[in-house]
mmCIF file of C-alpha atoms in Angstrom:
data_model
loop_
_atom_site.group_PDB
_atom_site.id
_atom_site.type_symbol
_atom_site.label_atom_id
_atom_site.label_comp_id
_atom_site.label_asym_id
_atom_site.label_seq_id
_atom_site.Cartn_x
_atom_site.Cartn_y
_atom_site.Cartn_z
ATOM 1 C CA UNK A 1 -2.873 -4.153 -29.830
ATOM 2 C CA UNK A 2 -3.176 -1.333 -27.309
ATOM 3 C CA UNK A 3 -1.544 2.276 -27.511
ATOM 4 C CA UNK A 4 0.197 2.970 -24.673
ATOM 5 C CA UNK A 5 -0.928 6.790 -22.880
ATOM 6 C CA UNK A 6 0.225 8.694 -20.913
ATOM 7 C CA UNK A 7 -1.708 9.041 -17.051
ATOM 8 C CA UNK A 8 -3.144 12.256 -16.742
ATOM 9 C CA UNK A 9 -1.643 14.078 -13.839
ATOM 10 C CA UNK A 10 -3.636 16.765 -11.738
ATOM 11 C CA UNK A 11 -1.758 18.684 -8.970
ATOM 12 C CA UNK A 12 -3.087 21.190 -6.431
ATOM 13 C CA UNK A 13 -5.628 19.010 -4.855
ATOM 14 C CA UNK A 14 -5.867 18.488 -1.181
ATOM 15 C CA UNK A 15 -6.788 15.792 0.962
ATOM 16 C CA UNK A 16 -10.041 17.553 2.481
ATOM 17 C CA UNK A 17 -11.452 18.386 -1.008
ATOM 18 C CA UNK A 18 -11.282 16.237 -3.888
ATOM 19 C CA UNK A 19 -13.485 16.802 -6.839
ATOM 20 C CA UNK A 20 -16.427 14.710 -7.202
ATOM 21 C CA UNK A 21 -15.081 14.293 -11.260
ATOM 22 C CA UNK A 22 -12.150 13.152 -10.025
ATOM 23 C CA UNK A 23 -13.447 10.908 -7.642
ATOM 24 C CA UNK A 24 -16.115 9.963 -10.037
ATOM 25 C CA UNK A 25 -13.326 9.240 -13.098
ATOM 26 C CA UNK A 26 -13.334 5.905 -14.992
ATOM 27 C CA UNK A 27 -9.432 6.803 -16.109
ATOM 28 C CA UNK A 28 -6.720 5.780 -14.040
ATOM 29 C CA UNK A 29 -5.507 9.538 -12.320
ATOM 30 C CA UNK A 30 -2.085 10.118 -10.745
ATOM 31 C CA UNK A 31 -2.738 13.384 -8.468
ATOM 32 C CA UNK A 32 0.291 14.172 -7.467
ATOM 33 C CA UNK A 33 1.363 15.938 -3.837
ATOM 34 C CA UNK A 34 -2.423 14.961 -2.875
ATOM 35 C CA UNK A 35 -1.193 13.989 0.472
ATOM 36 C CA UNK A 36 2.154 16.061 0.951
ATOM 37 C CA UNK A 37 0.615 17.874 4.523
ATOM 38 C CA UNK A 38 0.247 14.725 6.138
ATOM 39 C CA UNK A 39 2.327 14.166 9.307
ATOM 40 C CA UNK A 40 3.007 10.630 8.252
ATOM 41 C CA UNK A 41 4.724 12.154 4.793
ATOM 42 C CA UNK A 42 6.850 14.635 5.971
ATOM 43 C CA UNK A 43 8.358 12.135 8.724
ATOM 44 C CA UNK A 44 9.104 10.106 5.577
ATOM 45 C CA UNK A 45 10.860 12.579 3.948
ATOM 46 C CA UNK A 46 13.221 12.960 6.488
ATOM 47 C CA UNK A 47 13.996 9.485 7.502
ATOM 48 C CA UNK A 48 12.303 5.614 7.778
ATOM 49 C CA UNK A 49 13.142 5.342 11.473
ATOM 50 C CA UNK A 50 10.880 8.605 12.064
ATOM 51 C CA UNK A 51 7.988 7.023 10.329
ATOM 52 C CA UNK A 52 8.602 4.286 12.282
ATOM 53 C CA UNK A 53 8.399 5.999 15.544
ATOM 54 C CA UNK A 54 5.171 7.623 14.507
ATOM 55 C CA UNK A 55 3.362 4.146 13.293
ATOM 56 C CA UNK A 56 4.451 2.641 16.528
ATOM 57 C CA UNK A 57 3.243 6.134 18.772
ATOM 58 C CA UNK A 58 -0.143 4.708 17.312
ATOM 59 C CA UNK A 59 -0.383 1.265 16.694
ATOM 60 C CA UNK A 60 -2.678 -0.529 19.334
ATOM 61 C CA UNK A 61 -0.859 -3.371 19.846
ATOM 62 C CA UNK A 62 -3.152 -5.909 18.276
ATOM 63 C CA UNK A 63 -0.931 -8.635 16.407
ATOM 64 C CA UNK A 64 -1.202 -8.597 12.735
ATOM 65 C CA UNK A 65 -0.658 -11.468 9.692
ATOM 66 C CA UNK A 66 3.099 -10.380 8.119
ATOM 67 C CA UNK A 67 4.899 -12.321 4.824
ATOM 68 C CA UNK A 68 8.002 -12.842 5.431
ATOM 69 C CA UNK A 69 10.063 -14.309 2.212
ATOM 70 C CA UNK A 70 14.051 -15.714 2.234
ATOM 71 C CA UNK A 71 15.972 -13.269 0.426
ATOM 72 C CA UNK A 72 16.083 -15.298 -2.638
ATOM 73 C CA UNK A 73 12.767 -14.153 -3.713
ATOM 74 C CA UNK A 74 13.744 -10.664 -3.659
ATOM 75 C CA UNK A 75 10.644 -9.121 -2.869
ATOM 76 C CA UNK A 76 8.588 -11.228 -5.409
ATOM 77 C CA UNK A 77 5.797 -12.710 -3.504
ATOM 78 C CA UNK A 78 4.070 -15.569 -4.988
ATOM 79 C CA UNK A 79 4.689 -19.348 -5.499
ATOM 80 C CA UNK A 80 7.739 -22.091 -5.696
ATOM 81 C CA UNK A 81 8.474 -23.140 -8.671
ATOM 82 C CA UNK A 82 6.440 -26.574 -8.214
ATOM 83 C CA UNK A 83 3.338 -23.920 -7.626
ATOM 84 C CA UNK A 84 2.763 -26.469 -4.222
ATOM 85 C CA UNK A 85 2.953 -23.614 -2.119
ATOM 86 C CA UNK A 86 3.913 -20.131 -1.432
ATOM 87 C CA UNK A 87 7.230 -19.243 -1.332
ATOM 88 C CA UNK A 88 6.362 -16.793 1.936
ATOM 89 C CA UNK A 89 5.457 -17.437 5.778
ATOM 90 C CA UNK A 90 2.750 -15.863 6.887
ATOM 91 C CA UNK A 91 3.097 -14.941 10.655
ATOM 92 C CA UNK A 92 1.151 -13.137 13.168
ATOM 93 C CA UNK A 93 3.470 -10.234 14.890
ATOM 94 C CA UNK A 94 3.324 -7.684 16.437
ATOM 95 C CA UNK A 95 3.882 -4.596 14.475
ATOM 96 C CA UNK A 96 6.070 -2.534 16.762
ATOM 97 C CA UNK A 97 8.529 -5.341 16.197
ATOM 98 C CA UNK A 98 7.882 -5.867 12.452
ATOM 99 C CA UNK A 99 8.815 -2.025 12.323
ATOM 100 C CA UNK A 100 11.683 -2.334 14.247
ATOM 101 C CA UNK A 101 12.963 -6.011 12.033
ATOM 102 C CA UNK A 102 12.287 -3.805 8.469
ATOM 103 C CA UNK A 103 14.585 -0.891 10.221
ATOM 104 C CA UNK A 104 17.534 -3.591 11.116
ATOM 105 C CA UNK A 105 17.465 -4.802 7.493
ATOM 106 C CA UNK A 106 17.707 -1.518 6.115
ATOM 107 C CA UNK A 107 21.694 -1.276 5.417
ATOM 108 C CA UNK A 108 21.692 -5.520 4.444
ATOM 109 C CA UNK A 109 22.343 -5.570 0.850
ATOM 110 C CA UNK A 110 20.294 -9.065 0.803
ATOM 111 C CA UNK A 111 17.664 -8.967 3.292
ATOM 112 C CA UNK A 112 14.643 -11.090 3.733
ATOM 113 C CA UNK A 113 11.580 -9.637 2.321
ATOM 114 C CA UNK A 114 9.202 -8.576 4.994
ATOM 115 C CA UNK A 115 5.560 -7.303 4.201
ATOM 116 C CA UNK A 116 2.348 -6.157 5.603
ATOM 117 C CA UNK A 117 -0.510 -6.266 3.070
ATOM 118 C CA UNK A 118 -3.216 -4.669 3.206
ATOM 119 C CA UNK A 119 -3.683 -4.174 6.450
ATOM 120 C CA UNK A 120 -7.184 -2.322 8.078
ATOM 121 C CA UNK A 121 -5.443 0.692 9.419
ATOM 122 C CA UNK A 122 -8.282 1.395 11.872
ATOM 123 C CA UNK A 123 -7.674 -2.411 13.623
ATOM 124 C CA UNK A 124 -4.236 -1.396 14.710
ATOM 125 C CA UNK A 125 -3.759 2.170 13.876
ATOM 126 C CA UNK A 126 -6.782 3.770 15.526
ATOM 127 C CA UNK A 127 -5.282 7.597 15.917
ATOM 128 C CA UNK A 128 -3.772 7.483 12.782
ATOM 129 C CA UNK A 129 -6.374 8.756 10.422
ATOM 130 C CA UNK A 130 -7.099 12.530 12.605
ATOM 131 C CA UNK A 131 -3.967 13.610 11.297
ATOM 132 C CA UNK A 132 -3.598 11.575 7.567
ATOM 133 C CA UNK A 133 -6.529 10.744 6.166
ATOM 134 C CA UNK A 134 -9.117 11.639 2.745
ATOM 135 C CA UNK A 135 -12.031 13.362 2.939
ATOM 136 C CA UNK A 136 -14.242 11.440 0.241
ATOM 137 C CA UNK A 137 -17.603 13.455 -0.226
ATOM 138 C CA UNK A 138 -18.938 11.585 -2.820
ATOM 139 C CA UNK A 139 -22.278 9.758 -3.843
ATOM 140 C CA UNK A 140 -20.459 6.544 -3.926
ATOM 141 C CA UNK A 141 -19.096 6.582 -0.484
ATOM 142 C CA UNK A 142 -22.670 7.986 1.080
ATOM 143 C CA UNK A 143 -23.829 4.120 2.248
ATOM 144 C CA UNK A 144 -20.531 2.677 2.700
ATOM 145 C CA UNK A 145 -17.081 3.792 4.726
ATOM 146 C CA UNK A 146 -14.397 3.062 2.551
ATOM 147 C CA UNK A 147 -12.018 0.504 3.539
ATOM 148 C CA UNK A 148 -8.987 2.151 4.485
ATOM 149 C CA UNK A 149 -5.674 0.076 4.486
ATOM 150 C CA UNK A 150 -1.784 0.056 4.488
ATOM 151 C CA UNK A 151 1.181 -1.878 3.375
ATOM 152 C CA UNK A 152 4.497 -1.882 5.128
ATOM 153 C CA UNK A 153 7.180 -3.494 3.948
ATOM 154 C CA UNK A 154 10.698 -3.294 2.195
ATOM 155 C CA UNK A 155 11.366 -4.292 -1.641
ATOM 156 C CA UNK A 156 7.858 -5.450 -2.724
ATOM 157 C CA UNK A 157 7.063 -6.583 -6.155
ATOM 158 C CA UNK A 158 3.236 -8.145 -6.835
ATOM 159 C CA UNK A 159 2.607 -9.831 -9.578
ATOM 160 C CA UNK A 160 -0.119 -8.673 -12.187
ATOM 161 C CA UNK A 161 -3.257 -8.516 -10.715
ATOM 162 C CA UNK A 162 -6.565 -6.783 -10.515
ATOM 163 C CA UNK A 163 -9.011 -5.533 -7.588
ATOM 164 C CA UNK A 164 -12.220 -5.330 -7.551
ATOM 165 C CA UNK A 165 -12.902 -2.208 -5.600
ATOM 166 C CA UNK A 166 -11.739 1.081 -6.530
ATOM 167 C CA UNK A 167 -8.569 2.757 -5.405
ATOM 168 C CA UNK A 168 -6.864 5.816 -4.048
ATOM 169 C CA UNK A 169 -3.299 4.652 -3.641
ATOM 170 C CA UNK A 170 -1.415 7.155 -1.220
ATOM 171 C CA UNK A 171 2.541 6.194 -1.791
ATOM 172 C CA UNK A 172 3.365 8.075 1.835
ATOM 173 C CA UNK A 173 7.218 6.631 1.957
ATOM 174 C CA UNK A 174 9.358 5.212 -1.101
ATOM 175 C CA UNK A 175 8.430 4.777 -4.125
ATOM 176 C CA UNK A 176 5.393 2.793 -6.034
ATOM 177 C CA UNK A 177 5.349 1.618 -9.533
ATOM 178 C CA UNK A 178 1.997 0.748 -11.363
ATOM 179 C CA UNK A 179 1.473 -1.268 -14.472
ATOM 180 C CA UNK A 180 -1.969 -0.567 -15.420
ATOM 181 C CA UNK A 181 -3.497 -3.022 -18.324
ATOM 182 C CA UNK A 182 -6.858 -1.621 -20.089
ATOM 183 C CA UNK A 183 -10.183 -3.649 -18.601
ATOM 184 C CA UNK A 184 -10.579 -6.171 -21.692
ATOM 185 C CA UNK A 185 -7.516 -7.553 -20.328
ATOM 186 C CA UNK A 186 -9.139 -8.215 -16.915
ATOM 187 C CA UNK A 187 -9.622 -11.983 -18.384
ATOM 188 C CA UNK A 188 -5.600 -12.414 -18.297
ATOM 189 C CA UNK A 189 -5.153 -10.665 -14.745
ATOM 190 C CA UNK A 190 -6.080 -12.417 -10.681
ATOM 191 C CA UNK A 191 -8.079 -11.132 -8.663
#
């Protein structure tokens, strides 16, 4: 049986320099306020509609695969109960409206779930990285460009999984909750 630990926490890091130990770390890291100067953060904090508004001032219009789920599965993408099929549509739309749906459902107290996952940020957010965006000077990332992505969505719950590249998970708006297993579980997990 595992212990459960604490994540270390490191604060005071910015964007435009990140230490090649953290960057290099085989621990899990939370570093807190590492992107707290980005424009795209500080429209979250004061409302959704402004971060909206800025997504939309640079999306590119290029239509995009979105999940859409009944409200029954409250945010819980994955299967029926028969496993025959998801219990999601997957649709492609264009974001400015997907934006302006999630805003709608905002004051619904039973909304459908609507998500963007992992979305290539460059394919329909071209001009959004000069202004929020990691600097990663690191050995690792010298032959390849990171793959740099976003999710959208309202309530959002994914079921236990793992991935097989490493992360940086910026949580820009609302809140993100991680469950993190230790790798000789990796056998029990998805990819």
């Amino acid at each position: 049986m595992h212990q459960l630990s604490k994540t270390p926490v490191i604060e005071g890091i910015s964007p435009d320099n990140i230490p090649d130990e953290i960057l290099s770390s085989t621990v899990p890291l939370i570093m807190k306020g590492l992107v707290k100067s980005w424009p795209l953060v500080k429209k979250g904090l004061e409302s959704p509609q402004l971060v909206a508004e800025y997504l939309k001032s640079h999306y590119n219009g290029t239509p995009a695969g979105t999940y859409y789920g009944h409200p029954n599965i409250n945010g819980r993408y994955f299967y029926v109960d028969d496993l025959s099929r998801c219990n999601f549509d997957i649709k492609k739309t264009q974001l400015d409206d997907f934006l302006d749906e999630i805003i709608a459902q905002m004051d619904d107290e039973n909304p459908p779930s609507l998500y963007i996952a992992s979305n290539n940020i460059d394919k329909h957010f071209p001009t959004i990285r000069e202004s929020n965006d990691l600097k990663l000077d690191h050995d690792e990332f010298a032959e390849v460009d990171p793959l740099v992505s976003i999710w959208i969505g309202n309530k959002t719950l994914v079921s236990c999984h793992y991935d097989v590249l490493s992360n940086i998970a910026c949580c820009v708006v609302g809140h993100r909750n991680f469950t993190l297993f230790p790798p000789d579980q990796i056998e029990n997990l998805y990819p």
